[in-house]
């Protein structure tokens, strides 16, 4: 009997309504139905090859703990790369670090522009970071800060958008014109390509799919709302589920607890994944739960966007089919019109940790 699952509703969130069990462990269930096969991939004709191959650019991936940068050619190949710790939360200090890595890389390569992928909300002009919670930034003019230091054209892009673009151009999205790229880590980041174009929304801050509300009055999210998708289908949710098992039935969580020295509060996502790979039933159950919620959200996105491929990256995707198997199954069970529509593929991202800087570099060519 699962200790992280409660309720017997067909939809997640029904158990949150008055007179039903606790929402925090609602589990999506449903009946399966066959899907039609996806039509063959079509060649991408939306990108000017001359713009794509002319010259080298530098891509910079700015995160809460590191600044990674690389020289990238028009084929998406990283010719050289450097990595530095993120120097605190000051935008000026981060701009100094970006300028330093650009100068280091430019010493050996002639580059034409710099693309920066930053975790946060980026304005429609790709110049300002409106909100970056991991860096405590508010309305920072990052493009001007960096361009004034490096003397090159600079564009700023959301990091998940940059990753999605890289996978679309050079990775798991090649040959598809409509795709959703999901970065399943601590939360859920996402980038959307529609008709061969990166979708940003009217104000530049679209594609925040991790904050779709899946469970009314569910878990509190860092955005201030309750029941966001990333509270149920992310690394944070995986660890919470594992710790819940450890608290309720330590013997069932023995393999996971062994990995963290017996202290449930030290359990991490990689601990759960490693235990699941070794066949631990409780760890497999945790990843199944996360995968089902992931598939549920993909079905909802399909109702609006109708993509032909979902590309899954981020740390939790290291669990491979332990995550994607349940995600595909739940997606197939709940996608609207499932018996009468083509099947969108669900695949693992190909470019790994360099996707962000590769995408940022390529977007700097546009």
CSV table of C-alpha atoms in Angstrom, one decimal:
chain,number,residue,atom,x,y,z
A,1,UNK,CA,0.0,0.0,0.0
A,2,UNK,CA,1.5,3.3,-1.1
A,3,UNK,CA,2.4,5.8,1.7
A,4,UNK,CA,2.6,8.7,-0.7
A,5,UNK,CA,-0.7,8.3,-2.4
A,6,UNK,CA,-4.2,8.9,-1.2
A,7,UNK,CA,-7.6,9.3,-2.7
A,8,UNK,CA,-9.1,7.5,-5.6
A,9,UNK,CA,-10.1,10.4,-7.8
A,10,UNK,CA,-9.7,10.3,-11.6
A,11,UNK,CA,-8.1,13.7,-11.5
A,12,UNK,CA,-5.5,15.2,-9.2
A,13,UNK,CA,-7.0,17.9,-7.1
A,14,UNK,CA,-10.4,16.3,-6.6
A,15,UNK,CA,-9.2,15.1,-3.2
A,16,UNK,CA,-8.6,18.7,-2.2
A,17,UNK,CA,-12.3,19.5,-2.3
A,18,UNK,CA,-14.4,19.6,0.9
A,19,UNK,CA,-15.2,16.2,2.3
A,20,UNK,CA,-12.3,14.4,0.5
A,21,UNK,CA,-8.9,13.3,1.7
A,22,UNK,CA,-5.8,15.5,2.0
A,23,UNK,CA,-4.5,17.1,-1.2
A,24,UNK,CA,-0.8,16.8,-0.6
A,25,UNK,CA,-0.6,13.2,-1.9
A,26,UNK,CA,-3.3,13.2,-4.5
A,27,UNK,CA,-2.3,10.8,-7.3
A,28,UNK,CA,-3.5,11.0,-10.9
A,29,UNK,CA,-5.1,7.9,-12.2
A,30,UNK,CA,-7.1,7.1,-15.3
A,31,UNK,CA,-7.9,4.7,-18.1
A,32,UNK,CA,-5.6,4.2,-21.1
A,33,UNK,CA,-6.6,4.6,-24.7
A,34,UNK,CA,-4.6,4.1,-27.9
A,35,UNK,CA,-3.1,7.1,-29.7
A,36,UNK,CA,-2.4,7.5,-33.4
A,37,UNK,CA,1.3,7.6,-34.5
A,38,UNK,CA,3.0,11.0,-34.9
A,39,UNK,CA,3.5,12.1,-38.6
A,40,UNK,CA,7.1,12.1,-39.8
A,41,UNK,CA,9.3,15.0,-38.8
A,42,UNK,CA,9.6,17.8,-41.3
A,43,UNK,CA,12.7,19.9,-42.0
A,44,UNK,CA,13.1,23.2,-40.3
A,45,UNK,CA,12.7,26.0,-42.8
A,46,UNK,CA,12.2,28.9,-40.4
A,47,UNK,CA,15.8,29.7,-39.9
A,48,UNK,CA,18.1,31.6,-42.3
A,49,UNK,CA,21.2,29.4,-42.6
A,50,UNK,CA,23.4,32.4,-43.4
A,51,UNK,CA,22.5,34.0,-40.1
A,52,UNK,CA,23.0,30.7,-38.3
A,53,UNK,CA,26.5,29.9,-39.6
A,54,UNK,CA,28.1,33.4,-39.9
A,55,UNK,CA,30.7,33.9,-37.2
A,56,UNK,CA,31.2,32.7,-33.6
A,57,UNK,CA,29.3,33.8,-30.6
A,58,UNK,CA,29.6,33.4,-26.9
A,59,UNK,CA,26.9,31.8,-24.8
A,60,UNK,CA,26.7,32.5,-21.0
A,61,UNK,CA,24.5,30.5,-18.6
A,62,UNK,CA,24.0,32.4,-15.4
A,63,UNK,CA,22.7,30.4,-12.4
A,64,UNK,CA,22.4,30.8,-8.7
A,65,UNK,CA,25.8,29.1,-8.1
A,66,UNK,CA,27.7,29.3,-11.4
A,67,UNK,CA,28.4,31.3,-14.5
A,68,UNK,CA,29.3,29.0,-17.4
A,69,UNK,CA,30.3,30.3,-20.8
A,70,UNK,CA,31.5,29.0,-24.1
A,71,UNK,CA,32.4,29.9,-27.7
A,72,UNK,CA,29.8,28.3,-30.0
A,73,UNK,CA,29.8,28.0,-33.8
A,74,UNK,CA,26.9,27.9,-36.1
A,75,UNK,CA,26.5,24.2,-35.8
A,76,UNK,CA,26.1,24.3,-32.1
A,77,UNK,CA,29.6,23.0,-31.3
A,78,UNK,CA,31.2,24.4,-28.2
A,79,UNK,CA,34.8,25.2,-29.1
A,80,UNK,CA,36.0,26.4,-25.7
A,81,UNK,CA,34.3,26.9,-22.3
A,82,UNK,CA,35.0,28.3,-18.9
A,83,UNK,CA,33.1,28.2,-15.6
A,84,UNK,CA,33.1,30.6,-12.6
A,85,UNK,CA,31.2,30.7,-9.3
A,86,UNK,CA,28.4,33.2,-9.2
A,87,UNK,CA,29.8,36.1,-7.2
A,88,UNK,CA,27.0,36.8,-4.8
A,89,UNK,CA,23.7,38.4,-5.8
A,90,UNK,CA,24.8,41.8,-7.1
A,91,UNK,CA,23.9,42.3,-10.7
A,92,UNK,CA,27.0,44.5,-11.1
A,93,UNK,CA,29.3,41.8,-9.8
A,94,UNK,CA,27.7,39.2,-12.0
A,95,UNK,CA,28.2,41.5,-15.0
A,96,UNK,CA,31.8,41.8,-14.1
A,97,UNK,CA,32.2,38.0,-14.0
A,98,UNK,CA,30.4,37.7,-17.4
A,99,UNK,CA,32.8,40.4,-18.8
A,100,UNK,CA,35.8,38.5,-17.5
A,101,UNK,CA,34.8,35.2,-19.0
A,102,UNK,CA,34.0,36.9,-22.3
A,103,UNK,CA,37.4,38.5,-22.3
A,104,UNK,CA,39.1,35.2,-21.6
A,105,UNK,CA,37.3,33.4,-24.4
A,106,UNK,CA,37.7,36.3,-26.8
A,107,UNK,CA,41.4,36.2,-26.4
A,108,UNK,CA,41.6,33.1,-28.7
A,109,UNK,CA,38.5,33.5,-30.8
A,110,UNK,CA,36.9,36.3,-32.8
A,111,UNK,CA,33.3,36.5,-31.7
A,112,UNK,CA,30.5,38.7,-32.9
A,113,UNK,CA,28.0,38.7,-30.1
A,114,UNK,CA,27.1,37.5,-26.6
A,115,UNK,CA,24.0,35.7,-25.5
A,116,UNK,CA,23.1,35.3,-21.9
A,117,UNK,CA,20.7,32.8,-20.4
A,118,UNK,CA,19.5,33.8,-17.0
A,119,UNK,CA,17.1,32.1,-14.6
A,120,UNK,CA,14.3,34.6,-14.2
A,121,UNK,CA,11.7,36.7,-16.1
A,122,UNK,CA,13.2,38.5,-19.0
A,123,UNK,CA,11.5,41.5,-20.7
A,124,UNK,CA,10.2,41.3,-24.3
A,125,UNK,CA,13.2,43.3,-25.6
A,126,UNK,CA,15.6,40.7,-24.2
A,127,UNK,CA,17.5,43.3,-22.2
A,128,UNK,CA,16.3,43.4,-18.6
A,129,UNK,CA,15.9,40.8,-15.9
A,130,UNK,CA,12.6,41.7,-14.4
A,131,UNK,CA,12.7,39.1,-11.6
A,132,UNK,CA,15.3,36.5,-10.7
A,133,UNK,CA,14.5,34.9,-7.3
A,134,UNK,CA,17.6,32.8,-7.2
A,135,UNK,CA,19.7,35.9,-7.5
A,136,UNK,CA,17.4,38.4,-5.7
A,137,UNK,CA,17.3,40.6,-8.8
A,138,UNK,CA,14.5,43.0,-9.6
A,139,UNK,CA,14.4,44.9,-12.9
A,140,UNK,CA,18.1,44.7,-13.6
A,141,UNK,CA,19.4,46.2,-17.0
A,142,UNK,CA,21.7,43.2,-17.6
A,143,UNK,CA,22.2,43.8,-21.3
A,144,UNK,CA,23.4,47.3,-20.8
A,145,UNK,CA,25.6,46.3,-17.9
A,146,UNK,CA,27.3,43.6,-19.9
A,147,UNK,CA,27.5,45.3,-23.3
A,148,UNK,CA,29.1,48.4,-21.8
A,149,UNK,CA,31.9,46.1,-20.4
A,150,UNK,CA,32.5,43.8,-23.4
A,151,UNK,CA,31.9,46.1,-26.4
A,152,UNK,CA,29.8,43.5,-28.2
A,153,UNK,CA,26.1,43.2,-29.0
A,154,UNK,CA,24.4,41.4,-26.1
A,155,UNK,CA,21.0,39.7,-25.8
A,156,UNK,CA,19.5,38.3,-22.6
A,157,UNK,CA,17.2,35.3,-22.6
A,158,UNK,CA,15.5,33.1,-20.0
A,159,UNK,CA,17.7,30.1,-19.3
A,160,UNK,CA,14.9,27.6,-20.0
A,161,UNK,CA,14.1,29.3,-23.3
A,162,UNK,CA,17.8,29.1,-24.2
A,163,UNK,CA,17.8,25.3,-23.4
A,164,UNK,CA,14.7,24.7,-25.4
A,165,UNK,CA,16.1,26.6,-28.4
A,166,UNK,CA,19.3,24.5,-28.2
A,167,UNK,CA,17.4,21.3,-28.2
A,168,UNK,CA,15.2,22.5,-31.0
A,169,UNK,CA,18.2,23.5,-33.2
A,170,UNK,CA,20.8,20.9,-32.3
A,171,UNK,CA,19.4,18.2,-30.0
A,172,UNK,CA,16.3,16.2,-29.3
A,173,UNK,CA,14.0,18.6,-31.1
A,174,UNK,CA,15.8,18.5,-34.5
A,175,UNK,CA,13.3,18.3,-37.3
A,176,UNK,CA,10.3,19.3,-35.2
A,177,UNK,CA,8.7,22.7,-35.5
A,178,UNK,CA,6.4,22.6,-32.4
A,179,UNK,CA,7.9,21.3,-29.1
A,180,UNK,CA,7.9,21.9,-25.4
A,181,UNK,CA,11.1,21.5,-23.5
A,182,UNK,CA,10.8,20.8,-19.8
A,183,UNK,CA,13.7,21.2,-17.3
A,184,UNK,CA,12.7,19.0,-14.4
A,185,UNK,CA,15.0,20.0,-11.5
A,186,UNK,CA,14.3,21.6,-8.2
A,187,UNK,CA,11.3,23.1,-9.9
A,188,UNK,CA,10.1,22.9,-13.6
A,189,UNK,CA,11.5,25.3,-16.2
A,190,UNK,CA,10.1,25.3,-19.7
A,191,UNK,CA,10.7,26.7,-23.1
A,192,UNK,CA,8.2,26.5,-26.0
A,193,UNK,CA,8.9,26.5,-29.8
A,194,UNK,CA,5.9,27.0,-32.0
A,195,UNK,CA,6.1,27.0,-35.8
A,196,UNK,CA,9.9,27.1,-35.5
A,197,UNK,CA,9.8,30.3,-33.4
A,198,UNK,CA,10.6,30.6,-29.7
A,199,UNK,CA,7.4,31.6,-27.8
A,200,UNK,CA,8.0,34.4,-25.3
A,201,UNK,CA,4.5,35.8,-24.9
A,202,UNK,CA,3.4,39.5,-25.0
A,203,UNK,CA,5.7,40.6,-22.2
A,204,UNK,CA,8.5,38.2,-22.6
A,205,UNK,CA,7.6,36.0,-19.6
A,206,UNK,CA,5.5,33.3,-21.2
A,207,UNK,CA,6.1,29.5,-20.8
A,208,UNK,CA,6.2,29.5,-17.0
A,209,UNK,CA,4.4,26.2,-17.1
A,210,UNK,CA,5.7,25.0,-13.8
A,211,UNK,CA,3.3,27.5,-12.2
A,212,UNK,CA,0.2,26.1,-13.8
A,213,UNK,CA,-2.2,25.3,-10.9
A,214,UNK,CA,-2.8,21.6,-10.8
A,215,UNK,CA,-4.2,21.2,-7.3
A,216,UNK,CA,-6.3,24.0,-5.9
A,217,UNK,CA,-5.3,24.7,-2.3
A,218,UNK,CA,-2.4,22.3,-2.7
A,219,UNK,CA,1.2,22.7,-1.6
A,220,UNK,CA,2.4,26.3,-1.2
A,221,UNK,CA,4.7,27.4,-4.1
A,222,UNK,CA,7.5,29.9,-4.0
A,223,UNK,CA,5.5,32.0,-6.4
A,224,UNK,CA,2.9,32.6,-3.7
A,225,UNK,CA,0.2,30.4,-5.2
A,226,UNK,CA,-0.9,26.9,-4.1
A,227,UNK,CA,-0.9,23.7,-6.1
A,228,UNK,CA,1.5,24.6,-8.9
A,229,UNK,CA,2.7,21.8,-11.2
A,230,UNK,CA,6.3,22.0,-10.0
A,231,UNK,CA,5.1,21.2,-6.5
A,232,UNK,CA,4.1,17.8,-7.8
A,233,UNK,CA,6.4,16.9,-10.7
A,234,UNK,CA,9.9,18.1,-9.7
A,235,UNK,CA,12.9,17.2,-7.7
A,236,UNK,CA,11.4,19.0,-4.7
A,237,UNK,CA,8.3,16.9,-5.0
A,238,UNK,CA,10.5,13.7,-5.3
A,239,UNK,CA,12.4,14.5,-2.1
A,240,UNK,CA,9.2,15.4,-0.2
A,241,UNK,CA,7.6,12.0,-1.2
A,242,UNK,CA,10.7,10.1,-0.2
A,243,UNK,CA,11.0,11.8,3.2
A,244,UNK,CA,7.3,11.2,3.8
A,245,UNK,CA,7.8,7.5,3.3
A,246,UNK,CA,10.9,7.6,5.6
A,247,UNK,CA,8.8,9.3,8.3
A,248,UNK,CA,5.8,6.9,8.1
A,249,UNK,CA,7.7,3.7,7.5
A,250,UNK,CA,11.5,3.8,7.9
A,251,UNK,CA,11.8,0.1,7.0
A,252,UNK,CA,10.2,0.7,3.6
A,253,UNK,CA,12.7,3.5,3.0
A,254,UNK,CA,15.8,1.6,4.2
A,255,UNK,CA,17.6,1.7,0.9
A,256,UNK,CA,17.1,5.4,0.5
A,257,UNK,CA,18.0,6.1,4.1
A,258,UNK,CA,21.2,4.1,3.7
A,259,UNK,CA,22.3,6.4,1.0
A,260,UNK,CA,22.0,9.5,3.3
A,261,UNK,CA,23.4,8.0,6.5
A,262,UNK,CA,20.0,7.3,8.0
A,263,UNK,CA,18.9,10.9,8.2
A,264,UNK,CA,15.8,11.5,6.2
A,265,UNK,CA,16.3,15.2,6.1
A,266,UNK,CA,19.5,14.7,4.1
A,267,UNK,CA,17.8,12.7,1.4
A,268,UNK,CA,18.3,14.0,-2.1
A,269,UNK,CA,16.9,13.4,-5.5
A,270,UNK,CA,20.0,11.5,-6.6
A,271,UNK,CA,19.7,9.3,-3.5
A,272,UNK,CA,16.2,8.3,-4.6
A,273,UNK,CA,17.2,7.7,-8.2
A,274,UNK,CA,20.1,5.5,-7.2
A,275,UNK,CA,17.9,3.4,-4.9
A,276,UNK,CA,15.3,3.1,-7.7
A,277,UNK,CA,17.9,1.9,-10.1
A,278,UNK,CA,18.8,-0.8,-7.7
A,279,UNK,CA,15.2,-1.9,-7.7
A,280,UNK,CA,14.0,-0.4,-4.4
A,281,UNK,CA,10.2,-0.4,-4.5
A,282,UNK,CA,9.7,2.7,-2.4
A,283,UNK,CA,12.1,4.8,-4.5
A,284,UNK,CA,10.5,3.4,-7.7
A,285,UNK,CA,7.1,4.4,-6.3
A,286,UNK,CA,8.3,8.0,-5.7
A,287,UNK,CA,9.5,8.4,-9.2
A,288,UNK,CA,6.3,6.8,-10.6
A,289,UNK,CA,4.3,9.4,-8.6
A,290,UNK,CA,6.4,12.3,-10.0
A,291,UNK,CA,6.2,10.8,-13.6
A,292,UNK,CA,2.5,10.6,-13.4
A,293,UNK,CA,2.1,14.2,-12.4
A,294,UNK,CA,4.5,15.1,-15.2
A,295,UNK,CA,2.4,13.3,-17.7
A,296,UNK,CA,-0.8,15.0,-16.4
A,297,UNK,CA,0.7,18.4,-16.9
A,298,UNK,CA,1.9,17.5,-20.4
A,299,UNK,CA,-1.7,16.4,-21.3
A,300,UNK,CA,-3.0,19.8,-20.2
A,301,UNK,CA,-0.3,21.6,-22.2
A,302,UNK,CA,-1.2,19.6,-25.3
A,303,UNK,CA,-4.8,20.8,-25.0
A,304,UNK,CA,-3.5,24.3,-25.6
A,305,UNK,CA,-0.3,24.0,-27.6
A,306,UNK,CA,-0.6,20.7,-29.5
A,307,UNK,CA,3.2,20.1,-29.8
A,308,UNK,CA,4.6,17.1,-31.6
A,309,UNK,CA,7.4,16.5,-29.1
A,310,UNK,CA,8.1,17.0,-25.4
A,311,UNK,CA,11.8,17.1,-24.5
A,312,UNK,CA,12.6,16.4,-20.9
A,313,UNK,CA,15.8,17.6,-19.3
A,314,UNK,CA,17.1,18.6,-15.9
A,315,UNK,CA,18.5,16.6,-13.0
A,316,UNK,CA,15.4,14.5,-12.4
A,317,UNK,CA,15.5,13.3,-16.0
A,318,UNK,CA,18.7,11.4,-15.1
A,319,UNK,CA,16.3,8.7,-13.8
A,320,UNK,CA,15.4,8.0,-17.4
A,321,UNK,CA,12.6,5.5,-18.0
A,322,UNK,CA,11.9,5.3,-14.3
A,323,UNK,CA,10.4,8.8,-14.8
A,324,UNK,CA,9.5,8.9,-18.4
A,325,UNK,CA,7.7,5.5,-18.5
A,326,UNK,CA,5.0,6.7,-16.0
A,327,UNK,CA,5.0,10.1,-17.6
A,328,UNK,CA,4.2,8.7,-21.1
A,329,UNK,CA,1.6,6.3,-19.7
A,330,UNK,CA,-0.2,9.1,-17.8
A,331,UNK,CA,0.1,11.4,-20.8
A,332,UNK,CA,-1.5,8.8,-23.0
A,333,UNK,CA,-4.3,8.2,-20.5
A,334,UNK,CA,-5.3,11.9,-20.2
A,335,UNK,CA,-4.4,13.7,-23.4
A,336,UNK,CA,-7.7,15.2,-24.8
A,337,UNK,CA,-9.2,13.3,-27.7
A,338,UNK,CA,-6.6,10.6,-27.1
A,339,UNK,CA,-8.3,8.0,-29.3
A,340,UNK,CA,-8.5,10.4,-32.3
A,341,UNK,CA,-5.3,12.3,-32.4
A,342,UNK,CA,-1.6,11.8,-33.2
A,343,UNK,CA,0.7,11.0,-30.3
A,344,UNK,CA,3.3,13.6,-29.3
A,345,UNK,CA,6.6,12.0,-28.5
A,346,UNK,CA,8.2,12.3,-25.0
A,347,UNK,CA,12.0,12.1,-25.2
A,348,UNK,CA,15.1,12.8,-23.1
A,349,UNK,CA,17.1,16.0,-23.8
A,350,UNK,CA,20.4,15.4,-25.6
A,351,UNK,CA,22.6,18.4,-24.9
A,352,UNK,CA,23.0,18.1,-21.1
A,353,UNK,CA,24.5,20.8,-19.0
A,354,UNK,CA,25.7,22.9,-22.0
A,355,UNK,CA,22.3,23.3,-23.6
A,356,UNK,CA,21.7,26.7,-21.9
A,357,UNK,CA,24.9,28.3,-23.2
A,358,UNK,CA,24.6,26.7,-26.6
A,359,UNK,CA,21.0,28.1,-27.0
A,360,UNK,CA,22.0,31.5,-25.7
A,361,UNK,CA,24.9,31.7,-28.1
A,362,UNK,CA,22.7,30.7,-31.0
A,363,UNK,CA,20.0,33.2,-30.1
A,364,UNK,CA,22.6,35.9,-30.1
A,365,UNK,CA,22.8,35.4,-33.9
A,366,UNK,CA,19.2,36.4,-34.5
